[in-house]
Amino acid sequence: FAFQVTSSTRQLCKKKKISAIFPFLLLEILSPFPLWYREGFLWKRGRDNGQFLSRKFILSEREGALKYFNKHDAKEPKAIIKIEHLNATFQPSKIGNPNGLQITYLKDNSTRNVFVFHEDGKEIVDWFNAIRAARFHYLQVAFPGASDADLVPKLTRNYLKEGYMEKTGPKQTEGFKKRWFTIDDRRLMYFKDPLDAFARGEVFIGSKDNNYIVLEGLPPSTQGNHWQFGITIVTPDRKFLFACETQYEQQGWITAFQKVIDRPMLPQEYAVEAHFKHKP
């Protein structure tokens, strides 16, 4: 059914905090635009075999989720991705397709990567914009006092830096291994392969006010063969040792780490830090 929403109805919904009980009902009431719904097929990279196969995707703002199905006639989705935790960024070089899109979300406090593309560039752009629109409406409800200018930077985000470095383990006696690294906001993730579905490990990068430091070089006692240009990340729990192939890469990573560390932590980031789990 259809009904007209007046400004007094909107104010009443906000005052009574209906969003705490029916967040997406409130979203439909408060939004001057229809809720986003998009359905179609994208080529998705398999988590284990690395093959790109056609998969059905549905973005339903009413359900607050992006879903995909492993079979075209499947009734139950393979994954349900909450719009709250959804991010998308174009990755043509990494995926090896000019229309490549990387979708990420949190699963059990770890980042899950989904790599997709479409033959039609307009189609993948339309999916990207639909995700941004759904995110925008979600954030309008989650942060009712925020301005549009405050919300737009939160719709989707690109990674601060990606590339190869070498790393050693927590005992700092293991050999250095080459890994693909990604800085996503305050998450530093490392992968054996850039197109892995899950990271081998994730590290929370806090602020300098909370004793997080980035240093050029490695401790003198560092063992094992490694690239020449080292980086040490000091956290309240331990030190993380990385090595870069060139000085140019080393300085690029140090600059990226410093940007994160120089930024004061938001209240919600303290909760992330407290519950953060990383693999050594």
Tab-separated table of C-alpha atoms in Angstrom:
chain	number	residue	atom	x	y	z
A	1	PHE	CA	0.000	0.000	0.000
A	2	ALA	CA	1.020	3.632	-0.377
A	3	PHE	CA	0.651	6.528	2.003
A	4	GLN	CA	1.802	10.112	2.252
A	5	VAL	CA	4.337	10.981	4.936
A	6	THR	CA	4.038	14.438	6.448
A	7	SER	CA	6.780	16.355	8.198
A	8	SER	CA	4.972	15.913	11.525
A	9	THR	CA	5.029	12.135	11.008
A	10	ARG	CA	8.778	12.251	10.410
A	11	GLN	CA	9.371	14.261	13.565
A	12	LEU	CA	7.179	11.902	15.595
A	13	CYS	CA	9.130	8.885	14.372
A	14	LYS	CA	12.401	10.510	15.361
A	15	LYS	CA	11.083	11.654	18.740
A	16	LYS	CA	9.683	8.229	19.626
A	17	LYS	CA	12.900	6.567	18.466
A	18	ILE	CA	11.050	4.077	16.298
A	19	SER	CA	14.354	3.360	14.567
A	20	ALA	CA	15.513	1.351	17.577
A	21	ILE	CA	12.704	-1.158	16.946
A	22	PHE	CA	11.988	-0.942	13.230
A	23	PRO	CA	15.055	0.652	11.640
A	24	PHE	CA	14.168	-0.101	8.039
A	25	LEU	CA	10.494	0.752	8.530
A	26	LEU	CA	11.652	4.132	9.734
A	27	LEU	CA	14.010	4.312	6.773
A	28	GLU	CA	11.060	3.891	4.412
A	29	ILE	CA	9.002	6.504	6.297
A	30	LEU	CA	11.733	9.110	6.514
A	31	SER	CA	13.214	8.747	3.047
A	32	PRO	CA	11.768	10.997	0.344
A	33	PHE	CA	12.925	8.400	-2.202
A	34	PRO	CA	11.816	4.785	-2.776
A	35	LEU	CA	13.919	2.121	-1.109
A	36	TRP	CA	16.643	0.671	-3.333
A	37	TYR	CA	16.142	-2.769	-4.827
A	38	ARG	CA	18.445	-4.166	-7.467
A	39	GLU	CA	18.693	-7.678	-8.855
A	40	GLY	CA	21.034	-9.084	-11.466
A	41	PHE	CA	23.944	-11.341	-12.321
A	42	LEU	CA	27.616	-10.623	-11.754
A	43	TRP	CA	30.718	-12.698	-12.419
A	44	LYS	CA	32.012	-13.629	-8.944
A	45	ARG	CA	35.393	-15.117	-8.119
A	46	GLY	CA	35.166	-18.402	-6.238
A	47	ARG	CA	36.511	-18.340	-2.705
A	48	ASP	CA	38.588	-21.490	-3.107
A	49	ASN	CA	39.011	-22.291	-6.816
A	50	GLY	CA	39.588	-18.755	-8.102
A	51	GLN	CA	37.191	-19.191	-11.056
A	52	PHE	CA	34.768	-16.436	-11.994
A	53	LEU	CA	31.220	-17.814	-12.235
A	54	SER	CA	27.882	-16.104	-12.861
A	55	ARG	CA	26.057	-15.475	-9.603
A	56	LYS	CA	22.731	-13.849	-8.791
A	57	PHE	CA	22.957	-10.760	-6.569
A	58	ILE	CA	20.108	-8.906	-4.837
A	59	LEU	CA	20.461	-5.563	-3.066
A	60	SER	CA	17.403	-4.992	-0.863
A	61	GLU	CA	17.345	-1.838	1.191
A	62	ARG	CA	14.114	-2.992	2.829
A	63	GLU	CA	15.976	-6.050	4.156
A	64	GLY	CA	19.082	-3.982	4.824
A	65	ALA	CA	21.293	-6.429	2.953
A	66	LEU	CA	23.119	-7.457	-0.207
A	67	LYS	CA	22.680	-11.163	-0.956
A	68	TYR	CA	24.173	-13.512	-3.505
A	69	PHE	CA	23.177	-17.027	-4.549
A	70	ASN	CA	25.413	-19.885	-5.661
A	71	LYS	CA	22.750	-21.255	-8.041
A	72	HIS	CA	20.407	-19.271	-10.269
A	73	ASP	CA	17.355	-21.108	-8.907
A	74	ALA	CA	18.504	-21.231	-5.268
A	75	LYS	CA	15.947	-20.072	-2.720
A	76	GLU	CA	18.425	-19.458	0.086
A	77	PRO	CA	21.355	-17.048	-0.381
A	78	LYS	CA	24.939	-18.178	0.026
A	79	ALA	CA	25.705	-14.991	1.967
A	80	ILE	CA	23.736	-12.115	3.468
A	81	ILE	CA	25.809	-8.938	3.724
A	82	LYS	CA	24.399	-6.235	5.965
A	83	ILE	CA	24.402	-2.769	4.422
A	84	GLU	CA	25.807	-1.563	7.751
A	85	HIS	CA	29.100	-3.426	7.133
A	86	LEU	CA	29.211	-3.160	3.340
A	87	ASN	CA	31.944	-1.476	1.317
A	88	ALA	CA	32.716	-1.440	-2.393
A	89	THR	CA	35.675	-0.110	-4.355
A	90	PHE	CA	36.715	-0.420	-7.986
A	91	GLN	CA	39.731	-2.718	-8.467
A	92	PRO	CA	40.326	-3.192	-12.214
A	93	SER	CA	44.073	-3.855	-11.931
A	94	LYS	CA	43.832	-6.282	-9.026
A	95	ILE	CA	40.921	-8.238	-10.516
A	96	GLY	CA	42.309	-8.076	-14.033
A	97	ASN	CA	39.111	-6.682	-15.552
A	98	PRO	CA	38.313	-3.038	-16.376
A	99	ASN	CA	34.929	-3.449	-14.678
A	100	GLY	CA	36.232	-5.147	-11.532
A	101	LEU	CA	34.635	-4.326	-8.170
A	102	GLN	CA	35.799	-5.474	-4.743
A	103	ILE	CA	33.028	-5.866	-2.170
A	104	THR	CA	33.994	-6.277	1.482
A	105	TYR	CA	32.104	-6.877	4.703
A	106	LEU	CA	32.759	-8.047	8.240
A	107	LYS	CA	32.190	-11.715	9.067
A	108	ASP	CA	32.961	-12.796	12.639
A	109	ASN	CA	35.045	-9.622	13.046
A	110	SER	CA	37.180	-10.534	10.032
A	111	THR	CA	37.062	-8.942	6.608
A	112	ARG	CA	35.563	-11.028	3.786
A	113	ASN	CA	36.466	-10.045	0.235
A	114	VAL	CA	34.154	-10.691	-2.718
A	115	PHE	CA	35.544	-9.943	-6.189
A	116	VAL	CA	33.060	-9.364	-9.018
A	117	PHE	CA	32.851	-7.862	-12.494
A	118	HIS	CA	30.348	-7.364	-15.310
A	119	GLU	CA	30.939	-7.218	-19.056
A	120	ASP	CA	29.040	-3.922	-19.196
A	121	GLY	CA	30.825	-1.012	-17.517
A	122	LYS	CA	27.550	0.859	-16.933
A	123	GLU	CA	26.090	-2.156	-15.142
A	124	ILE	CA	28.926	-2.375	-12.602
A	125	VAL	CA	28.784	1.404	-12.054
A	126	ASP	CA	25.031	1.126	-11.444
A	127	TRP	CA	25.669	-1.565	-8.818
A	128	PHE	CA	28.299	0.617	-7.174
A	129	ASN	CA	25.959	3.610	-7.072
A	130	ALA	CA	23.101	1.480	-5.746
A	131	ILE	CA	25.309	0.316	-2.872
A	132	ARG	CA	26.260	3.920	-2.125
A	133	ALA	CA	22.617	5.020	-2.169
A	134	ALA	CA	21.590	2.208	0.178
A	135	ARG	CA	24.475	3.074	2.479
A	136	PHE	CA	23.451	6.743	2.439
A	137	HIS	CA	19.882	5.968	3.492
A	138	TYR	CA	21.146	3.619	6.209
A	139	LEU	CA	23.490	6.300	7.591
A	140	GLN	CA	20.686	8.886	7.559
A	141	VAL	CA	18.811	6.680	10.020
A	142	ALA	CA	21.855	5.625	12.043
A	143	PHE	CA	23.055	9.240	12.441
A	144	PRO	CA	19.897	11.405	12.283
A	145	GLY	CA	21.718	14.562	13.385
A	146	ALA	CA	24.489	14.325	10.795
A	147	SER	CA	24.549	16.487	7.692
A	148	ASP	CA	24.760	15.055	4.191
A	149	ALA	CA	28.298	16.418	3.949
A	150	ASP	CA	29.249	14.366	7.029
A	151	LEU	CA	27.687	11.191	5.650
A	152	VAL	CA	29.005	11.225	2.083
A	153	PRO	CA	32.621	10.270	3.044
A	154	LYS	CA	31.225	7.243	4.915
A	155	LEU	CA	29.338	5.763	1.959
A	156	THR	CA	32.227	3.800	0.472
A	157	ARG	CA	35.970	4.082	0.910
A	158	ASN	CA	39.077	3.338	-1.081
A	159	TYR	CA	42.040	1.696	0.594
A	160	LEU	CA	44.721	3.977	1.966
A	161	LYS	CA	47.469	1.770	0.494
A	162	GLU	CA	47.993	-1.699	-0.953
A	163	GLY	CA	51.050	-3.623	-2.061
A	164	TYR	CA	53.664	-6.221	-1.215
A	165	MET	CA	55.830	-6.264	1.901
A	166	GLU	CA	57.618	-9.005	3.784
A	167	LYS	CA	56.716	-9.887	7.361
A	168	THR	CA	57.940	-12.083	10.181
A	169	GLY	CA	55.994	-13.707	13.010
A	170	PRO	CA	55.393	-12.652	16.621
A	171	LYS	CA	58.584	-14.310	17.912
A	172	GLN	CA	60.570	-12.372	15.299
A	173	THR	CA	62.762	-15.421	14.748
A	174	GLU	CA	60.790	-16.868	11.821
A	175	GLY	CA	61.799	-16.185	8.265
A	176	PHE	CA	60.329	-13.218	6.429
A	177	LYS	CA	57.532	-14.078	3.976
A	178	LYS	CA	56.216	-11.984	1.115
A	179	ARG	CA	52.581	-10.971	1.615
A	180	TRP	CA	50.055	-8.614	0.021
A	181	PHE	CA	49.048	-5.857	2.463
A	182	THR	CA	46.015	-3.580	2.548
A	183	ILE	CA	45.311	-0.628	4.859
A	184	ASP	CA	41.532	-0.304	5.160
A	185	ASP	CA	40.775	2.521	7.597
A	186	ARG	CA	42.396	1.228	10.829
A	187	ARG	CA	42.701	-2.374	9.680
A	188	LEU	CA	46.021	-3.584	8.310
A	189	MET	CA	45.386	-6.886	6.543
A	190	TYR	CA	47.817	-9.256	4.896
A	191	PHE	CA	47.125	-11.944	2.308
A	192	LYS	CA	49.113	-14.673	0.619
A	193	ASP	CA	47.439	-13.648	-2.657
A	194	PRO	CA	45.826	-10.256	-3.439
A	195	LEU	CA	42.573	-12.015	-4.423
A	196	ASP	CA	42.206	-14.136	-1.288
A	197	ALA	CA	38.731	-14.124	0.252
A	198	PHE	CA	40.077	-13.785	3.793
A	199	ALA	CA	43.228	-12.207	5.184
A	200	ARG	CA	45.885	-14.386	6.814
A	201	GLY	CA	45.910	-11.810	9.602
A	202	GLU	CA	44.571	-8.413	10.586
A	203	VAL	CA	46.163	-5.801	12.818
A	204	PHE	CA	44.409	-2.832	14.392
A	205	ILE	CA	46.274	0.453	13.937
A	206	GLY	CA	45.321	2.962	16.643
A	207	SER	CA	46.491	6.507	17.292
A	208	LYS	CA	49.711	7.947	18.685
A	209	ASP	CA	47.718	9.036	21.749
A	210	ASN	CA	47.225	5.336	22.480
A	211	ASN	CA	50.872	4.312	22.067
A	212	TYR	CA	50.862	3.304	18.412
A	213	ILE	CA	54.078	4.261	16.632
A	214	VAL	CA	55.604	3.682	13.187
A	215	LEU	CA	59.409	3.548	12.967
A	216	GLU	CA	61.755	3.369	10.021
A	217	GLY	CA	64.001	0.299	10.105
A	218	LEU	CA	64.073	-2.939	12.081
A	219	PRO	CA	65.517	-3.785	15.527
A	220	PRO	CA	69.238	-4.684	15.341
A	221	SER	CA	68.507	-8.184	16.623
A	222	THR	CA	66.219	-9.021	13.677
A	223	GLN	CA	67.092	-12.406	12.168
A	224	GLY	CA	66.562	-13.963	8.754
A	225	ASN	CA	66.900	-12.784	5.177
A	226	HIS	CA	64.583	-9.988	4.188
A	227	TRP	CA	64.242	-6.976	1.945
A	228	GLN	CA	66.512	-4.124	2.904
A	229	PHE	CA	64.062	-1.377	3.861
A	230	GLY	CA	62.374	-2.176	7.150
A	231	ILE	CA	59.368	-0.791	9.043
A	232	THR	CA	58.451	-1.382	12.681
A	233	ILE	CA	54.896	-0.847	13.932
A	234	VAL	CA	54.732	-0.536	17.721
A	235	THR	CA	51.372	-1.343	19.353
A	236	PRO	CA	50.448	-1.707	23.044
A	237	ASP	CA	50.670	-5.491	22.637
A	238	ARG	CA	53.697	-6.142	20.423
A	239	LYS	CA	55.904	-4.959	17.596
A	240	PHE	CA	55.194	-5.854	13.980
A	241	LEU	CA	58.166	-6.062	11.626
A	242	PHE	CA	57.860	-5.498	7.878
A	243	ALA	CA	60.347	-5.068	5.046
A	244	CYS	CA	59.982	-3.314	1.686
A	245	GLU	CA	61.810	-3.985	-1.560
A	246	THR	CA	62.638	-0.321	-2.252
A	247	GLN	CA	63.110	2.838	-0.228
A	248	TYR	CA	60.305	4.450	-2.237
A	249	GLU	CA	57.873	1.749	-1.105
A	250	GLN	CA	59.135	2.003	2.469
A	251	GLN	CA	58.471	5.740	2.595
A	252	GLY	CA	55.052	5.274	1.014
A	253	TRP	CA	54.011	2.765	3.653
A	254	ILE	CA	55.421	4.876	6.501
A	255	THR	CA	53.457	7.891	5.230
A	256	ALA	CA	50.263	5.835	5.075
A	257	PHE	CA	50.762	4.391	8.564
A	258	GLN	CA	51.519	7.839	9.950
A	259	LYS	CA	48.254	9.227	8.544
A	260	VAL	CA	46.312	6.596	10.472
A	261	ILE	CA	48.336	6.991	13.668
A	262	ASP	CA	48.079	10.808	13.614
A	263	ARG	CA	44.269	10.622	13.488
A	264	PRO	CA	42.568	10.616	16.933
A	265	MET	CA	40.449	7.568	17.602
A	266	LEU	CA	36.658	7.888	17.545
A	267	PRO	CA	34.619	6.493	20.469
A	268	GLN	CA	33.387	3.526	18.423
A	269	GLU	CA	36.959	2.689	17.399
A	270	TYR	CA	37.862	1.963	21.011
A	271	ALA	CA	35.245	-0.788	20.964
A	272	VAL	CA	36.746	-2.178	17.754
A	273	GLU	CA	40.195	-2.108	19.335
A	274	ALA	CA	38.940	-3.925	22.448
A	275	HIS	CA	37.319	-6.738	20.477
A	276	PHE	CA	39.826	-6.884	17.676
A	277	LYS	CA	41.234	-10.284	16.895
A	278	HIS	CA	44.309	-10.757	14.729
A	279	LYS	CA	46.276	-13.757	13.659
A	280	PRO	CA	50.019	-13.667	14.394
